């Protein structure tokens, strides 16, 4: 019985990890996913849904080129086959037929990945450290908050959690293979059943590649580890096994990747192309050459230092030849370094921004939000790991060090890698917790009472300081450092963590000593686990996703805009790109049109509205002003309608969708993409910083700190829009409701944004600033200081001409009252100058219209002369001319 407990006790930890994971990932966010429909989180999961439902209709075929986004060109798809086929097969098995049923099935798939992640975490931690570390790591990895939790929560069916899962599993099985092959030569292991271990590692690596094409980075990462082993000479053993295991792993992975290696024409680090196949096989050959060189040098009894010299020379030679014969290939390979230094508009993408930055300054708060206490335990663990490698020369520990270092560098460059680094912090912090526990037990066994009290006091002080403010971590680490050094020098890490002696000491003369030791053990565990779980508990309540207004606006668009039957059918087809002509416009089999909105919403437009967005979250169709590249950024930041019209005509835009976030908080992103830098965008579109304060129960805005009333509480700052902002198309669409535009008419408005929300408050501020500071300057009518529809849809039309002769006046005005489908009214107005006794307006609204937004008749005034006129949809769509003389 005792032997079985010792053999299987870790399964209890893994089972508990599964239960806690399901609670956090499924039960907590349940109500935020299953609402008026089944909601998927974020943006990319909606595009996966688009691929999955298309695959179900065409099974076993799937889309590799999509004509339904990045209109009018279409795009190759870089989303891997693993998640598409896993989700499609799960939906088919579950008997899901309708879109809502399919979403209800695939909503659970990320939770499976997040829960099963406990298994590779356990294996890797066990192989690098020990079984106890593995058990703790398995539990920690499922309670880590931040991106790892968010990307494995109910509804967020994206490849990110599976990236983490398969990378961790690949490394876990690689480490397992290294330990399994220990003590025998590579040839002996290959001839035995132990060859299956690296093959399974290769299957995991191949699954990683089939999940995410840039997963080829694991090959150079492992090769770097083997390279360091050979450079270390006699310092590390079993280096030959590590090389051969890696080669077998890479070759197996290449076979897993092979069926999808030619879906993209040419080489690419992102799309499924031969590039990844060549890289993985190339590094397999390199590992075999490392092994061969070392064997030749050993056979000929040459000096050992020749091995690293020869390997370095070989590496430099291969790199040099590759640069000479295929510099583009090497450029692609080295482009992965770009994660360290993203630039320009890319910095407006939330997941691409540097990790340790908050409000433009260095901060450790992102570390707390994304990892809880595991990050702060993992840093001293990393230091200890270096020491342990120095003392013990354990190969798998070096593997852990290389992986941790590379993932940390990637994390510093882009915060999107926080979901990868969650695995690192789980394993490292688990190792450090076990190290702490062994320290206390060791001191107890050896009767080092004073040392126990001293070390415990230091650790408690350090952790309390850290808990009070995570940005004090450097001070906390400095306080704890002497304790860590003492423990590293005095604790036998190979000793078993036997708690029975400590517990039995409660009934002995060492009772006080035993109790203090037990308290230290429990406190150390709670300091790590409780805050981390607490942060995840808070974050897991809401899964995120599209809001009610956007979902119903896009559902309305699908059912009410032209060619619904064609689009609903074409949505499920497999498209054949012209490899030669791409990226020229795709040859659509039917008249089509584009939807202009910001790139954040492109996948929603594709998946829900069954329409074709110009821009999408692949950062396609964004465009810019500095290179005059047409797209969403220059369109929405255009200072005149004619420039926006030229973009709309070139891209065959029919409808424009704006929302309150595009007009307020997200506008800076449009400006940065348009202008090329945050500095230029700020200088061009913004006038300064405003201070939002609360005073006597009311919210106010101060244009400078001096204007904040004494005793008021400033709760936020706000970039204030300048005059140029109100000249942009986005401001005219959303803040001014399209007033004065000649070719764009509002045809739909969603329910309004709440005035109690930050977005609602910002819209009120923008409207108020326009009325007070800019309306008269720009010659436009004032707007009502109220919140408006969260989402607004405009149609791009030729516009009807209303013209005629007029005498005795210099200007003629035109206006009408527009009532939206939400019952809100606003004034549409134009003013034109009379030239040679003639006036002309181009107007977008029709009184006799099919759309739910209804305008009153136009009132045209010329001095004391006033006429009213009504026109039809046909007039504004075909650009008809209506003569109305005012003489």
Short mmCIF file of N, CA and C in Angstrom, two decimals, residues 291-364:
data_model
loop_
_atom_site.label_atom_id
_atom_site.label_comp_id
_atom_site.label_asym_id
_atom_site.label_seq_id
_atom_site.Cartn_x
_atom_site.Cartn_y
_atom_site.Cartn_z
N UNK A 291 27.21 15.67 -33.52
CA UNK A 291 27.48 14.34 -32.99
C UNK A 291 28.64 13.69 -33.75
N UNK A 292 28.60 13.80 -35.07
CA UNK A 292 29.62 13.16 -35.91
C UNK A 292 31.00 13.77 -35.67
N UNK A 293 31.06 15.10 -35.61
CA UNK A 293 32.33 15.78 -35.38
C UNK A 293 32.95 15.32 -34.06
N UNK A 294 32.13 15.28 -33.02
CA UNK A 294 32.63 14.87 -31.71
C UNK A 294 33.14 13.44 -31.74
N UNK A 295 32.40 12.54 -32.43
CA UNK A 295 32.82 11.13 -32.50
C UNK A 295 34.13 10.98 -33.27
N UNK A 296 34.28 11.73 -34.35
CA UNK A 296 35.52 11.65 -35.14
C UNK A 296 36.71 12.11 -34.31
N UNK A 297 36.52 13.21 -33.58
CA UNK A 297 37.61 13.74 -32.75
C UNK A 297 37.96 12.75 -31.64
N UNK A 298 36.94 12.10 -31.04
CA UNK A 298 37.20 11.10 -30.00
C UNK A 298 37.91 9.88 -30.57
N UNK A 299 37.47 9.43 -31.75
CA UNK A 299 38.04 8.22 -32.38
C UNK A 299 39.51 8.42 -32.71
N UNK A 300 39.84 9.61 -33.18
CA UNK A 300 41.22 9.88 -33.60
C UNK A 300 42.08 10.41 -32.44
N UNK A 301 41.50 10.40 -31.23
CA UNK A 301 42.23 10.84 -30.03
C UNK A 301 42.81 12.25 -30.19
N UNK A 302 42.04 13.11 -30.83
CA UNK A 302 42.46 14.50 -30.98
C UNK A 302 42.12 15.27 -29.71
N UNK A 303 42.75 16.43 -29.49
CA UNK A 303 42.45 17.23 -28.28
C UNK A 303 40.97 17.58 -28.19
N UNK A 304 40.43 17.52 -26.97
CA UNK A 304 38.99 17.74 -26.77
C UNK A 304 38.53 19.14 -27.16
N UNK A 305 39.44 20.13 -27.01
CA UNK A 305 39.02 21.49 -27.33
C UNK A 305 38.68 21.66 -28.81
N UNK A 306 39.11 20.69 -29.63
CA UNK A 306 38.79 20.79 -31.06
C UNK A 306 37.30 20.60 -31.32
N UNK A 307 36.59 19.91 -30.42
CA UNK A 307 35.16 19.71 -30.64
C UNK A 307 34.39 21.04 -30.68
N UNK A 308 34.50 21.87 -29.63
CA UNK A 308 33.79 23.15 -29.73
C UNK A 308 34.31 24.04 -30.86
N UNK A 309 35.63 24.00 -31.11
CA UNK A 309 36.19 24.81 -32.20
C UNK A 309 35.60 24.37 -33.53
N UNK A 310 35.55 23.07 -33.76
CA UNK A 310 35.02 22.54 -35.02
C UNK A 310 33.53 22.84 -35.16
N UNK A 311 32.79 22.72 -34.05
CA UNK A 311 31.35 22.96 -34.10
C UNK A 311 31.06 24.43 -34.38
N UNK A 312 31.81 25.32 -33.71
CA UNK A 312 31.62 26.76 -33.98
C UNK A 312 31.97 27.08 -35.43
N UNK A 313 33.06 26.51 -35.92
CA UNK A 313 33.46 26.73 -37.31
C UNK A 313 32.40 26.23 -38.28
N UNK A 314 31.86 25.04 -37.98
CA UNK A 314 30.80 24.49 -38.82
C UNK A 314 29.57 25.41 -38.83
N UNK A 315 29.19 25.86 -37.66
CA UNK A 315 28.03 26.74 -37.55
C UNK A 315 28.23 28.01 -38.37
N UNK A 316 29.41 28.64 -38.24
CA UNK A 316 29.70 29.87 -38.98
C UNK A 316 29.74 29.61 -40.49
N UNK A 317 30.28 28.45 -40.87
CA UNK A 317 30.37 28.11 -42.29
C UNK A 317 28.98 27.94 -42.90
N UNK A 318 28.12 27.17 -42.21
CA UNK A 318 26.76 26.95 -42.71
C UNK A 318 25.99 28.26 -42.80
N UNK A 319 26.14 29.09 -41.76
CA UNK A 319 25.45 30.38 -41.76
C UNK A 319 25.93 31.25 -42.91
N UNK A 320 27.24 31.29 -43.12
CA UNK A 320 27.80 32.11 -44.19
C UNK A 320 27.33 31.66 -45.56
N UNK A 321 27.35 30.34 -45.79
CA UNK A 321 26.90 29.79 -47.09
C UNK A 321 25.42 30.13 -47.32
N UNK A 322 24.61 30.00 -46.26
CA UNK A 322 23.18 30.30 -46.38
C UNK A 322 22.96 31.76 -46.73
N UNK A 323 23.73 32.66 -46.11
CA UNK A 323 23.60 34.09 -46.41
C UNK A 323 23.97 34.39 -47.86
N UNK A 324 24.99 33.70 -48.36
CA UNK A 324 25.45 33.95 -49.73
C UNK A 324 24.45 33.44 -50.75
N UNK A 325 23.97 32.20 -50.56
CA UNK A 325 23.13 31.58 -51.57
C UNK A 325 21.64 31.89 -51.42
N UNK A 326 21.19 32.20 -50.24
CA UNK A 326 19.78 32.54 -50.06
C UNK A 326 19.61 33.55 -48.91
N UNK A 327 19.99 34.81 -49.17
CA UNK A 327 19.89 35.82 -48.11
C UNK A 327 18.47 36.06 -47.63
N UNK A 328 17.49 35.89 -48.53
CA UNK A 328 16.08 36.10 -48.13
C UNK A 328 15.66 35.05 -47.11
N UNK A 329 16.12 33.83 -47.32
CA UNK A 329 15.79 32.76 -46.37
C UNK A 329 16.36 33.08 -44.99
N UNK A 330 17.61 33.53 -44.96
CA UNK A 330 18.24 33.86 -43.68
C UNK A 330 17.59 35.08 -43.04
N UNK A 331 17.16 36.01 -43.89
CA UNK A 331 16.46 37.19 -43.36
C UNK A 331 15.17 36.75 -42.67
N UNK A 332 14.45 35.82 -43.30
CA UNK A 332 13.22 35.31 -42.68
C UNK A 332 13.52 34.61 -41.36
N UNK A 333 14.61 33.82 -41.35
CA UNK A 333 14.97 33.08 -40.15
C UNK A 333 15.31 34.03 -39.00
N UNK A 334 16.05 35.09 -39.33
CA UNK A 334 16.46 36.05 -38.30
C UNK A 334 15.36 37.04 -37.95
N UNK A 335 14.29 37.05 -38.74
CA UNK A 335 13.21 38.02 -38.49
C UNK A 335 12.51 37.76 -37.16
N UNK A 336 12.64 36.54 -36.63
CA UNK A 336 12.01 36.25 -35.34
C UNK A 336 12.59 37.13 -34.24
N UNK A 337 13.79 37.68 -34.47
CA UNK A 337 14.40 38.59 -33.49
C UNK A 337 13.58 39.87 -33.39
N UNK A 338 12.77 40.15 -34.41
CA UNK A 338 11.96 41.36 -34.42
C UNK A 338 10.98 41.45 -33.28
N UNK A 339 10.74 40.34 -32.59
CA UNK A 339 9.82 40.40 -31.44
C UNK A 339 10.36 41.28 -30.33
N UNK A 340 11.67 41.50 -30.34
CA UNK A 340 12.27 42.26 -29.26
C UNK A 340 12.02 43.76 -29.43
N UNK A 341 11.83 44.19 -30.68
CA UNK A 341 11.75 45.64 -30.90
C UNK A 341 10.68 45.99 -31.93
N UNK A 342 9.39 45.81 -31.60
CA UNK A 342 8.33 46.24 -32.51
C UNK A 342 8.31 47.75 -32.64
N UNK A 343 7.83 48.25 -33.80
CA UNK A 343 7.87 49.69 -34.05
C UNK A 343 6.56 50.19 -34.62
N UNK A 344 6.45 51.54 -34.67
CA UNK A 344 5.36 52.22 -35.35
C UNK A 344 3.99 51.77 -34.91
N UNK A 345 3.11 51.55 -35.92
CA UNK A 345 1.74 51.18 -35.63
C UNK A 345 1.62 49.88 -34.87
N UNK A 346 2.63 49.00 -35.02
CA UNK A 346 2.58 47.72 -34.31
C UNK A 346 2.51 47.92 -32.80
N UNK A 347 3.05 49.05 -32.31
CA UNK A 347 3.04 49.31 -30.87
C UNK A 347 1.65 49.63 -30.35
N UNK A 348 0.68 49.87 -31.24
CA UNK A 348 -0.70 50.11 -30.80
C UNK A 348 -1.45 48.80 -30.58
N UNK A 349 -0.86 47.67 -31.02
CA UNK A 349 -1.48 46.36 -30.82
C UNK A 349 -1.20 45.93 -29.39
N UNK A 350 -2.25 45.64 -28.64
CA UNK A 350 -2.09 45.38 -27.21
C UNK A 350 -1.10 44.26 -26.94
N UNK A 351 -1.17 43.17 -27.72
CA UNK A 351 -0.34 42.01 -27.41
C UNK A 351 1.10 42.15 -27.87
N UNK A 352 1.40 43.23 -28.62
CA UNK A 352 2.74 43.41 -29.16
C UNK A 352 3.57 44.38 -28.31
N UNK A 353 2.93 45.09 -27.41
CA UNK A 353 3.64 46.10 -26.63
C UNK A 353 4.62 45.46 -25.65
N UNK A 354 5.72 46.17 -25.34
CA UNK A 354 6.69 45.65 -24.36
C UNK A 354 6.00 45.29 -23.04
N UNK A 355 6.44 44.21 -22.44
CA UNK A 355 5.72 43.68 -21.28
C UNK A 355 5.86 44.55 -20.04
N UNK A 356 7.07 44.95 -19.73
CA UNK A 356 7.31 45.65 -18.46
C UNK A 356 7.11 47.16 -18.59
N UNK A 357 6.04 47.55 -19.26
CA UNK A 357 5.75 48.97 -19.45
C UNK A 357 4.31 49.23 -19.10
N UNK A 358 4.08 50.26 -18.31
CA UNK A 358 2.73 50.70 -17.98
C UNK A 358 2.72 52.23 -17.98
N UNK A 359 1.85 52.79 -18.80
CA UNK A 359 1.77 54.25 -18.95
C UNK A 359 3.12 54.85 -19.31
N UNK A 360 3.86 54.12 -20.17
CA UNK A 360 5.12 54.63 -20.67
C UNK A 360 6.30 54.46 -19.73
N UNK A 361 6.11 53.83 -18.58
CA UNK A 361 7.19 53.66 -17.62
C UNK A 361 7.35 52.19 -17.24
N UNK A 362 8.58 51.86 -16.80
CA UNK A 362 8.83 50.49 -16.36
C UNK A 362 7.97 50.17 -15.14
N UNK A 363 7.38 48.98 -15.14
CA UNK A 363 6.55 48.56 -14.02
C UNK A 363 6.53 47.05 -13.93
N UNK A 364 6.41 46.55 -12.70
CA UNK A 364 6.27 45.11 -12.46
C UNK A 364 4.81 44.71 -12.27
#
